Amino acid sequence: SSNAISFFLQIPFKKDIVWNPNSQQLALWSMLGISPTQEEDESFYSDFLKSSSQEEKPNQSLFSNYCIECFEKFTNLKMTDRSVDYRLRFIRCAFEDKGFNIKSFQYMPAYTKIRGYNSISDEFSELILKQQQEKLLNEIMTYFWNQMDEKRYIPDPELKEKLNFELYKYLLAGVSDNQSKQFKPNKQVLRLYLHGSAGVGKSEFVRVFSEVFTKILKVYFDDNKEVRTVKVALNSMTGRSLASMALVKGISDYSIERLCEQALVRNHLVLLHLEENPEDPELQKQLFEITHNIIKSLIHRYPEISSNIIFIFTSNYSAQPTIASNVCEINIKPPNSQQKYEWCERMLSDVIHKNVISLKFDSLNLIVEVKPVVNNDMRILRQWWLTIGFHIFQHIEKSFFESKD
């Protein structure tokens, strides 16, 4: 009745395999994800893509997905599902006619790291899968903080500790057991409430987090998926005005529901940034309940993507009890004096190099011996390095063109 054909295939033991495949056999084993040389084949394919011209490059970034595409092209059958019975060492694959409007199965970029297979013992097991998932998640968390550092964000110790715990749970729920190209956290939500003094870096965290999490999705889960931020400025809202926005339907910049829906139906994640939550606890509660009802209406229509909405509140004030019981509340404090100095130094260096590169110097040595005035408002420090960087570049640019004359 579903028009699908399912195959149950016994996964052979390595000792029983004489591995000398032709191109069709290699393609079939690779698309099923059980080739004895799966990792090596993906590595070879990756090198091929790097050395190929744009015209020669296949559409697929993974060899396994390229094999699925070729199989579909030559058989008019698309592989729509894949699962492994680790206890019985069986693999199940479902195929449907190419004409049916259903997506082909696709492997996630990091699938070779969580195959549930140990090449030394030649063993498939759920225990191996769980160990590999844990190792992958630790790798992702390290990658996350490295990327945050590259973006020059200085995490408060409390933020780092609490976010590590919340983000790990969220990512763990999103890792698929069948290595498919998807990120569905299975009813695990990520809701943060960041509060602290003005200019401490709350909104900057939201911006950087969105960029870094998009990189994580593309590198490990799905190279077509990204995080789309929908910002709601609560400090300019009353309960009545937000309730009016909730009633706006259809294509409109004022429809929070519509803006979220546009991203979700395209298979992206939504980061709902509820900015500048007000001080009054009663107004906080009122705005939270209205926002919650907006998202509840959206989830009612798309229950399968309920966990694809990330909530981040930012505020100068702590959360009232109703909100606090639904979020992970984090009090963000400013960096210490040394961290501020090092941040300004790095940002000043970045902005100068970014501008100077356009002048195409053969070499340039620059020593800047200035120190910013210590201030808890990072926005003032940002203005400092932007201003100093601008004047330094103006001086370099003037000297450069004078030397040309």
XYZ file of C-alpha atoms in Angstrom:
405
model
C 0.000 0.000 0.000
C 2.956 2.356 0.544
C 4.475 1.484 -2.857
C 7.775 0.769 -1.080
C 9.992 -2.279 -1.477
C 12.086 -3.270 1.531
C 15.185 -5.441 1.443
C 16.685 -7.130 4.470
C 20.344 -7.853 3.846
C 22.745 -9.805 5.994
C 25.919 -7.800 6.615
C 28.815 -10.168 5.803
C 31.793 -10.674 8.051
C 35.072 -9.249 6.864
C 36.719 -12.678 6.844
C 34.120 -13.897 4.334
C 34.716 -11.041 1.891
C 37.063 -11.165 -1.062
C 37.224 -7.425 -1.689
C 37.888 -6.728 -5.351
C 34.740 -4.884 -6.433
C 33.871 -3.471 -9.822
C 32.366 0.025 -9.994
C 28.740 -1.153 -9.592
C 29.550 -3.331 -6.594
C 31.502 -0.518 -4.953
C 28.581 1.881 -5.534
C 26.059 -0.549 -4.006
C 28.173 -1.276 -0.917
C 28.901 2.415 -0.423
C 25.289 3.542 -0.768
C 24.300 0.944 1.841
C 27.045 2.261 4.136
C 28.685 -1.123 4.686
C 31.740 -1.018 2.430
C 34.907 -2.382 4.118
C 36.666 0.692 2.741
C 33.904 3.243 3.485
C 36.145 5.776 5.266
C 38.934 5.484 2.682
C 36.459 5.880 -0.187
C 35.017 9.039 1.362
C 38.508 10.450 1.889
C 39.472 9.711 -1.719
C 36.237 11.290 -2.970
C 36.836 14.395 -0.837
C 40.309 14.807 -2.363
C 38.786 14.370 -5.821
C 36.302 17.180 -5.156
C 39.059 19.515 -3.984
C 41.116 18.921 -7.130
C 38.177 19.062 -9.572
C 37.078 22.081 -11.548
C 33.613 23.499 -10.917
C 32.307 21.890 -14.122
C 33.578 18.425 -13.162
C 32.288 18.431 -9.592
C 29.310 16.196 -8.760
C 26.450 17.777 -6.818
C 26.989 15.512 -3.828
C 29.671 16.241 -1.213
C 29.763 12.597 0.001
C 30.644 9.509 -2.021
C 27.827 7.474 -0.431
C 25.247 10.114 -1.419
C 26.726 10.290 -4.916
C 26.263 6.504 -5.205
C 22.623 6.846 -4.082
C 22.117 9.494 -6.764
C 23.689 7.292 -9.460
C 21.590 4.300 -8.392
C 18.440 6.418 -8.663
C 19.461 7.694 -12.098
C 20.060 4.239 -13.597
C 17.250 2.258 -11.885
C 14.486 4.878 -11.416
C 14.315 3.713 -7.789
C 15.163 5.972 -4.881
C 16.394 4.700 -1.522
C 14.112 6.314 1.036
C 15.110 4.674 4.315
C 17.906 2.699 5.915
C 18.246 1.080 9.313
C 20.577 -1.427 10.965
C 19.675 -4.287 13.287
C 22.922 -4.468 15.228
C 21.977 -7.622 17.155
C 21.131 -9.704 14.078
C 23.654 -7.927 11.812
C 21.006 -7.063 9.241
C 20.532 -3.907 7.247
C 17.077 -2.848 6.034
C 16.687 -0.543 3.036
C 13.449 0.791 1.565
C 13.079 1.824 -2.087
C 10.303 3.624 -3.940
C 9.616 4.621 -7.512
C 11.546 7.749 -8.498
C 8.299 9.437 -9.533
C 6.847 9.510 -6.011
C 7.192 12.791 -4.157
C 9.351 11.551 -1.310
C 12.904 12.512 -0.449
C 15.806 10.163 -1.017
C 17.757 8.953 1.974
C 20.935 11.002 2.448
C 23.863 10.415 4.778
C 24.992 13.129 7.188
C 28.522 14.539 6.662
C 29.821 12.861 9.840
C 28.157 9.478 9.218
C 31.418 7.490 8.994
C 32.130 8.400 12.618
C 28.919 6.787 13.930
C 28.431 3.610 11.904
C 28.245 1.413 15.006
C 31.084 -0.606 13.516
C 34.510 -1.527 14.858
C 36.821 -2.351 11.951
C 39.348 -4.124 14.198
C 36.890 -6.564 15.787
C 34.602 -6.543 12.703
C 31.662 -6.000 15.042
C 28.417 -4.047 14.658
C 26.675 -3.219 17.952
C 24.515 -0.602 19.659
C 27.187 -0.245 22.353
C 29.771 0.710 19.729
C 27.250 3.125 18.199
C 26.635 4.848 21.554
C 30.381 5.111 22.206
C 30.930 6.609 18.759
C 28.063 9.074 19.254
C 29.575 10.193 22.566
C 32.978 10.650 20.927
C 31.396 12.622 18.075
C 29.512 14.887 20.484
C 32.694 15.633 22.428
C 34.348 16.525 19.124
C 31.431 18.817 18.224
C 31.541 20.571 21.610
C 35.277 21.200 21.203
C 34.630 22.496 17.685
C 31.849 24.754 19.025
C 34.068 26.509 21.575
C 36.977 26.779 19.130
C 34.645 28.501 16.670
C 33.308 30.797 19.409
C 36.917 31.744 20.149
C 37.621 32.403 16.466
C 34.636 34.750 16.488
C 36.356 36.485 19.417
C 33.581 35.776 21.905
C 34.718 35.528 25.552
C 32.404 33.130 27.423
C 31.565 33.774 31.041
C 32.448 30.657 33.163
C 28.817 30.174 34.218
C 27.665 30.491 30.602
C 30.208 27.909 29.452
C 29.329 25.414 32.176
C 25.552 25.628 31.764
C 25.583 25.858 27.981
C 27.839 22.802 27.751
C 25.218 20.774 29.615
C 22.197 22.096 27.684
C 23.822 22.011 24.249
C 25.187 18.483 24.741
C 21.676 17.188 25.527
C 20.241 18.977 22.505
C 22.894 17.667 20.115
C 22.665 14.125 21.503
C 18.932 14.079 20.774
C 19.622 15.289 17.233
C 22.155 12.623 16.245
C 20.359 10.073 14.087
C 20.940 6.361 14.763
C 20.759 5.580 11.030
C 23.338 8.249 10.067
C 20.785 10.116 7.940
C 21.184 13.725 6.872
C 18.867 15.287 9.382
C 18.874 17.066 12.711
C 15.765 16.261 14.716
C 16.323 16.602 18.461
C 13.306 14.404 19.319
C 11.389 16.667 21.724
C 14.565 17.914 23.412
C 14.349 21.708 23.633
C 17.033 24.367 24.001
C 15.769 27.384 25.938
C 18.178 29.909 27.419
C 17.578 33.044 29.467
C 20.646 35.300 29.506
C 20.645 38.263 31.866
C 23.296 40.708 33.005
C 24.253 44.364 32.911
C 23.938 46.406 29.722
C 26.733 45.864 27.200
C 27.989 42.647 28.779
C 27.637 40.730 25.492
C 24.227 39.043 25.603
C 23.051 40.005 22.111
C 26.558 39.451 20.757
C 26.376 35.889 22.111
C 23.097 35.301 20.240
C 24.623 36.551 16.980
C 27.798 34.473 17.309
C 25.916 31.409 18.566
C 23.685 31.491 15.474
C 26.698 31.628 13.141
C 28.636 28.896 14.956
C 25.655 26.552 15.291
C 25.029 26.940 11.559
C 28.630 25.812 10.962
C 28.081 22.787 13.217
C 24.974 21.803 11.274
C 26.760 22.109 7.928
C 29.958 20.326 8.989
C 28.405 17.450 10.939
C 24.698 17.072 10.150
C 23.370 18.639 6.959
C 25.291 20.950 4.625
C 22.014 22.571 3.490
C 20.724 23.391 6.978
C 21.266 26.636 8.856
C 20.000 28.657 11.805
C 17.605 31.509 10.970
C 17.218 34.170 13.673
C 13.819 35.769 14.321
C 14.198 38.721 16.662
C 11.390 40.106 18.824
C 12.201 43.318 20.730
C 10.206 42.858 23.929
C 11.297 46.185 25.444
C 9.123 47.999 22.902
C 6.114 45.753 23.550
C 3.104 45.773 25.789
C 0.940 42.716 26.254
C -1.646 44.281 23.940
C 0.829 45.142 21.129
C 2.409 41.674 21.169
C -1.042 40.084 21.183
C -1.864 42.190 18.087
C 1.290 40.898 16.376
C 0.209 37.365 17.219
C -2.964 37.927 15.219
C -1.043 38.937 12.066
C -1.145 36.084 9.552
C 0.138 35.614 6.019
C 3.214 37.229 4.484
C 4.202 40.061 6.792
C 7.324 41.268 8.600
C 5.122 41.621 11.686
C 4.005 37.985 11.780
C 6.293 36.146 14.190
C 4.552 32.886 13.363
C 5.014 33.396 9.627
C 8.711 34.305 9.921
C 9.347 31.140 11.959
C 7.275 29.006 9.601
C 9.187 30.168 6.508
C 12.445 28.872 7.995
C 11.025 25.644 9.442
C 9.334 24.442 6.244
C 12.692 24.884 4.481
C 14.182 22.456 6.981
C 16.149 25.110 8.889
C 16.338 25.750 12.610
C 14.779 28.883 14.081
C 16.504 30.857 16.806
C 13.774 32.957 18.403
C 15.639 35.835 20.051
C 13.350 37.452 22.621
C 15.386 40.585 23.198
C 15.394 43.028 26.120
C 12.851 41.283 28.327
C 11.456 44.073 30.596
C 11.940 44.422 34.347
C 8.301 44.172 35.466
C 7.639 40.498 36.444
C 3.954 40.680 35.528
C 4.720 42.076 32.060
C 7.445 39.424 31.631
C 4.881 36.709 32.361
C 2.303 38.237 30.024
C 4.747 38.542 27.102
C 6.058 35.008 27.694
C 2.569 33.495 27.625
C 1.662 35.285 24.380
C 4.936 34.215 22.726
C 4.430 30.667 23.963
C 0.950 30.577 22.421
C 2.307 31.819 19.066
C 4.806 28.954 18.948
C 2.247 26.488 20.290
C -0.014 27.299 17.325
C 2.900 26.720 14.943
C 3.870 23.410 16.559
C 0.272 22.234 16.358
C 0.574 22.392 12.540
C 4.128 21.028 12.398
C 4.524 18.683 15.387
C 7.500 16.870 13.834
C 9.672 20.006 13.994
C 8.756 21.211 17.470
C 12.363 20.917 18.674
C 13.737 22.885 15.730
C 12.962 26.146 17.533
C 15.673 27.444 19.879
C 14.565 30.063 22.414
C 17.025 32.643 23.749
C 15.842 35.464 26.005
C 18.202 38.363 26.694
C 17.542 40.887 29.428
C 19.121 43.202 31.979
C 16.846 41.587 34.564
C 16.424 38.096 35.954
C 13.514 35.892 34.876
C 10.260 35.797 36.802
C 9.267 32.347 38.193
C 7.058 31.156 35.286
C 9.820 31.830 32.753
C 12.607 30.565 35.038
C 10.868 27.181 35.373
C 10.877 26.756 31.563
C 14.417 27.860 30.696
C 18.060 27.512 31.626
C 18.790 30.845 33.309
C 22.344 32.184 33.046
C 23.708 35.321 34.693
C 26.381 36.662 32.329
C 29.197 38.685 33.870
C 31.723 40.878 32.043
C 35.210 39.516 31.261
C 38.037 40.405 33.630
C 40.470 43.248 32.857
C 43.088 41.013 31.227
C 40.487 39.313 29.024
C 39.156 42.718 27.928
C 42.634 43.909 27.038
C 43.408 40.733 25.059
C 40.017 40.960 23.299
C 40.641 44.572 22.252
C 44.130 43.639 21.075
C 42.828 40.756 18.940
C 39.919 42.745 17.516
C 42.175 45.705 16.709
C 44.601 43.374 14.946
C 41.731 41.750 13.016
C 40.226 45.025 11.802
C 43.602 46.422 10.709
C 44.571 43.266 8.809
C 41.140 43.073 7.192
C 41.524 46.587 5.779
C 45.241 46.490 5.013
C 44.975 43.298 2.929
C 43.325 45.343 0.150
C 46.562 47.347 -0.246
C 48.520 44.170 -1.110
C 51.667 44.870 0.870
C 54.593 42.508 0.349
C 55.046 42.605 4.118
C 53.857 44.756 6.987
C 55.035 44.835 10.601
C 52.868 46.835 12.937
C 53.309 47.335 16.680
C 50.510 49.119 18.499
C 51.229 50.107 22.089
C 47.927 51.466 23.337
C 45.633 50.223 26.068
C 41.867 50.714 26.261
C 40.146 52.243 29.255
C 38.711 49.372 31.300
C 34.925 49.375 31.109
C 32.254 46.771 31.832
C 30.287 47.858 28.754
C 31.795 45.883 25.845
C 30.087 48.227 23.376
C 32.357 51.082 24.504
C 35.412 48.864 24.081
C 34.157 47.880 20.610
C 33.919 51.546 19.693
C 37.486 51.983 20.966
C 39.093 49.359 18.716
C 36.953 50.351 15.721
C 38.007 53.999 16.085
C 41.709 53.256 16.702
C 41.697 50.731 13.859
C 40.137 53.253 11.467
C 42.735 55.935 12.203
C 45.641 53.473 11.963
C 44.407 52.251 8.589
C 43.958 55.843 7.375
C 47.590 56.521 8.275
C 48.821 53.311 6.590
C 46.766 53.984 3.475
C 48.093 57.536 3.204
C 51.688 56.335 3.601
C 51.124 53.595 1.040
C 49.898 55.935 -1.697
C 52.545 58.561 -0.893
C 55.233 55.897 -1.391
C 53.673 55.040 -4.781
C 54.038 58.679 -5.862
